[in-house]
Amino acid sequence: MADQEIMRQAAINEAQTAILQESVIRLSPDAFKSFVAAVEAGPSTASPKITERLQRKAPWEK
């Protein structure tokens, strides 16, 4: 009986995890087209200021 309870609890936990990881986002057709275009456009180029900051050494590395 204890093994059945362990399996039941494991199944419940997995089901809850699957449900919690699912997200539904509702968009109008125009908003969806804009979203797809943004995703397919790929990354934009970073500004020179951000690039410079990311290349700086941390204060403790100097």
mmCIF file of N, CA, C and O in Angstrom, residues 5-41:
data_model
loop_
_atom_site.group_PDB
_atom_site.id
_atom_site.type_symbol
_atom_site.label_atom_id
_atom_site.label_comp_id
_atom_site.label_asym_id
_atom_site.label_seq_id
_atom_site.Cartn_x
_atom_site.Cartn_y
_atom_site.Cartn_z
ATOM 1 N N GLU A 5 1.001 4.568 -2.748
ATOM 2 C CA GLU A 5 0.867 5.975 -2.336
ATOM 3 C C GLU A 5 2.044 6.793 -2.856
ATOM 4 O O GLU A 5 1.879 7.936 -3.283
ATOM 5 N N ILE A 6 3.238 6.214 -2.821
ATOM 6 C CA ILE A 6 4.427 6.907 -3.336
ATOM 7 C C ILE A 6 4.272 7.166 -4.829
ATOM 8 O O ILE A 6 4.534 8.266 -5.322
ATOM 9 N N MET A 7 3.831 6.153 -5.576
ATOM 10 C CA MET A 7 3.627 6.309 -7.018
ATOM 11 C C MET A 7 2.527 7.330 -7.309
ATOM 12 O O MET A 7 2.646 8.138 -8.237
ATOM 13 N N ARG A 8 1.461 7.292 -6.525
ATOM 14 C CA ARG A 8 0.360 8.258 -6.700
ATOM 15 C C ARG A 8 0.858 9.675 -6.477
ATOM 16 O O ARG A 8 0.580 10.576 -7.261
ATOM 17 N N GLN A 9 1.615 9.872 -5.411
ATOM 18 C CA GLN A 9 2.128 11.210 -5.102
ATOM 19 C C GLN A 9 3.106 11.680 -6.167
ATOM 20 O O GLN A 9 3.100 12.851 -6.560
ATOM 21 N N ALA A 10 3.938 10.785 -6.677
ATOM 22 C CA ALA A 10 4.878 11.147 -7.738
ATOM 23 C C ALA A 10 4.127 11.560 -9.001
ATOM 24 O O ALA A 10 4.493 12.537 -9.665
ATOM 25 N N ALA A 11 3.062 10.828 -9.331
ATOM 26 C CA ALA A 11 2.255 11.171 -10.509
ATOM 27 C C ALA A 11 1.583 12.530 -10.330
ATOM 28 O O ALA A 11 1.543 13.339 -11.263
ATOM 29 N N ILE A 12 1.079 12.787 -9.145
ATOM 30 C CA ILE A 12 0.443 14.086 -8.869
ATOM 31 C C ILE A 12 1.470 15.211 -8.993
ATOM 32 O O ILE A 12 1.201 16.245 -9.603
ATOM 33 N N ASN A 13 2.658 15.010 -8.443
ATOM 34 C CA ASN A 13 3.707 16.035 -8.522
ATOM 35 C C ASN A 13 4.099 16.328 -9.960
ATOM 36 O O ASN A 13 4.275 17.482 -10.349
ATOM 37 N N GLU A 14 4.251 15.283 -10.755
ATOM 38 C CA GLU A 14 4.618 15.476 -12.163
ATOM 39 C C GLU A 14 3.515 16.188 -12.926
ATOM 40 O O GLU A 14 3.783 17.048 -13.766
ATOM 41 N N ALA A 15 2.267 15.853 -12.647
ATOM 42 C CA ALA A 15 1.142 16.513 -13.309
ATOM 43 C C ALA A 15 1.093 17.992 -12.943
ATOM 44 O O ALA A 15 0.883 18.856 -13.805
ATOM 45 N N GLN A 16 1.302 18.299 -11.675
ATOM 46 C CA GLN A 16 1.308 19.701 -11.248
ATOM 47 C C GLN A 16 2.440 20.474 -11.914
ATOM 48 O O GLN A 16 2.255 21.606 -12.351
ATOM 49 N N THR A 17 3.607 19.874 -11.997
ATOM 50 C CA THR A 17 4.749 20.519 -12.644
ATOM 51 C C THR A 17 4.440 20.812 -14.107
ATOM 52 O O THR A 17 4.717 21.902 -14.611
ATOM 53 N N ALA A 18 3.857 19.840 -14.793
ATOM 54 C CA ALA A 18 3.523 20.024 -16.210
ATOM 55 C C ALA A 18 2.513 21.150 -16.392
ATOM 56 O O ALA A 18 2.637 21.985 -17.303
ATOM 57 N N ILE A 19 1.526 21.214 -15.529
ATOM 58 C CA ILE A 19 0.505 22.263 -15.625
ATOM 59 C C ILE A 19 1.103 23.636 -15.329
ATOM 60 O O ILE A 19 0.825 24.615 -16.021
ATOM 61 N N LEU A 20 1.965 23.713 -14.319
ATOM 62 C CA LEU A 20 2.548 24.997 -13.938
ATOM 63 C C LEU A 20 3.532 25.526 -14.977
ATOM 64 O O LEU A 20 3.747 26.727 -15.080
ATOM 65 N N GLN A 21 4.131 24.641 -15.765
ATOM 66 C CA GLN A 21 5.093 25.072 -16.777
ATOM 67 C C GLN A 21 4.417 25.511 -18.064
ATOM 68 O O GLN A 21 5.067 26.022 -18.965
ATOM 69 N N GLU A 22 3.147 25.335 -18.163
ATOM 70 C CA GLU A 22 2.416 25.678 -19.377
ATOM 71 C C GLU A 22 1.901 27.116 -19.271
ATOM 72 O O GLU A 22 1.357 27.514 -18.247
ATOM 73 N N SER A 23 2.106 27.878 -20.303
ATOM 74 C CA SER A 23 1.640 29.264 -20.323
ATOM 75 C C SER A 23 0.814 29.494 -21.580
ATOM 76 O O SER A 23 1.196 29.074 -22.666
ATOM 77 N N VAL A 24 -0.295 30.156 -21.411
ATOM 78 C CA VAL A 24 -1.135 30.500 -22.550
ATOM 79 C C VAL A 24 -1.121 32.013 -22.690
ATOM 80 O O VAL A 24 -1.394 32.740 -21.734
ATOM 81 N N ILE A 25 -0.761 32.469 -23.869
ATOM 82 C CA ILE A 25 -0.738 33.902 -24.136
ATOM 83 C C ILE A 25 -1.675 34.153 -25.303
ATOM 84 O O ILE A 25 -1.520 33.551 -26.367
ATOM 85 N N ARG A 26 -2.631 34.998 -25.105
ATOM 86 C CA ARG A 26 -3.607 35.288 -26.153
ATOM 87 C C ARG A 26 -3.241 36.613 -26.822
ATOM 88 O O ARG A 26 -3.001 37.609 -26.157
ATOM 89 N N LEU A 27 -3.196 36.575 -28.162
ATOM 90 C CA LEU A 27 -2.856 37.759 -28.936
ATOM 91 C C LEU A 27 -3.837 37.895 -30.096
ATOM 92 O O LEU A 27 -4.328 36.901 -30.621
ATOM 93 N N SER A 28 -4.035 39.125 -30.494
ATOM 94 C CA SER A 28 -4.813 39.357 -31.709
ATOM 95 C C SER A 28 -3.964 38.910 -32.893
ATOM 96 O O SER A 28 -2.738 38.782 -32.776
ATOM 97 N N PRO A 29 -4.564 38.671 -34.040
ATOM 98 C CA PRO A 29 -3.772 38.270 -35.211
ATOM 99 C C PRO A 29 -2.666 39.273 -35.565
ATOM 100 O O PRO A 29 -1.548 38.873 -35.898
ATOM 101 N N ASP A 30 -2.949 40.558 -35.462
ATOM 102 C CA ASP A 30 -1.927 41.568 -35.759
ATOM 103 C C ASP A 30 -0.784 41.534 -34.743
ATOM 104 O O ASP A 30 0.390 41.643 -35.104
ATOM 105 N N ALA A 31 -1.139 41.391 -33.477
ATOM 106 C CA ALA A 31 -0.112 41.329 -32.438
ATOM 107 C C ALA A 31 0.739 40.076 -32.608
ATOM 108 O O ALA A 31 1.957 40.112 -32.415
ATOM 109 N N PHE A 32 0.117 38.969 -33.003
ATOM 110 C CA PHE A 32 0.867 37.735 -33.229
ATOM 111 C C PHE A 32 1.840 37.897 -34.392
ATOM 112 O O PHE A 32 2.991 37.462 -34.309
ATOM 113 N N LYS A 33 1.398 38.556 -35.453
ATOM 114 C CA LYS A 33 2.280 38.795 -36.597
ATOM 115 C C LYS A 33 3.480 39.647 -36.171
ATOM 116 O O LYS A 33 4.615 39.392 -36.575
ATOM 117 N N SER A 34 3.234 40.655 -35.357
ATOM 118 C CA SER A 34 4.329 41.500 -34.859
ATOM 119 C C SER A 34 5.289 40.700 -33.994
ATOM 120 O O SER A 34 6.510 40.864 -34.076
ATOM 121 N N PHE A 35 4.733 39.837 -33.154
ATOM 122 C CA PHE A 35 5.560 38.996 -32.285
ATOM 123 C C PHE A 35 6.446 38.072 -33.119
ATOM 124 O O PHE A 35 7.657 37.974 -32.882
ATOM 125 N N VAL A 36 5.864 37.402 -34.104
ATOM 126 C CA VAL A 36 6.619 36.485 -34.958
ATOM 127 C C VAL A 36 7.710 37.241 -35.710
ATOM 128 O O VAL A 36 8.849 36.772 -35.817
ATOM 129 N N ALA A 37 7.385 38.431 -36.199
ATOM 130 C CA ALA A 37 8.378 39.231 -36.919
ATOM 131 C C ALA A 37 9.548 39.589 -35.996
ATOM 132 O O ALA A 37 10.713 39.537 -36.415
ATOM 133 N N ALA A 38 9.256 39.938 -34.758
ATOM 134 C CA ALA A 38 10.314 40.292 -33.815
ATOM 135 C C ALA A 38 11.197 39.085 -33.496
ATOM 136 O O ALA A 38 12.423 39.202 -33.412
ATOM 137 N N VAL A 39 10.592 37.918 -33.342
ATOM 138 C CA VAL A 39 11.361 36.710 -33.038
ATOM 139 C C VAL A 39 12.220 36.311 -34.227
ATOM 140 O O VAL A 39 13.399 35.955 -34.075
ATOM 141 N N GLU A 40 11.660 36.381 -35.415
ATOM 142 C CA GLU A 40 12.391 35.974 -36.609
ATOM 143 C C GLU A 40 13.466 36.978 -37.022
ATOM 144 O O GLU A 40 14.388 36.626 -37.752
ATOM 145 N N ALA A 41 13.370 38.210 -36.546
ATOM 146 C CA ALA A 41 14.342 39.235 -36.910
ATOM 147 C C ALA A 41 15.708 38.954 -36.312
ATOM 148 O O ALA A 41 16.719 39.433 -36.813
#
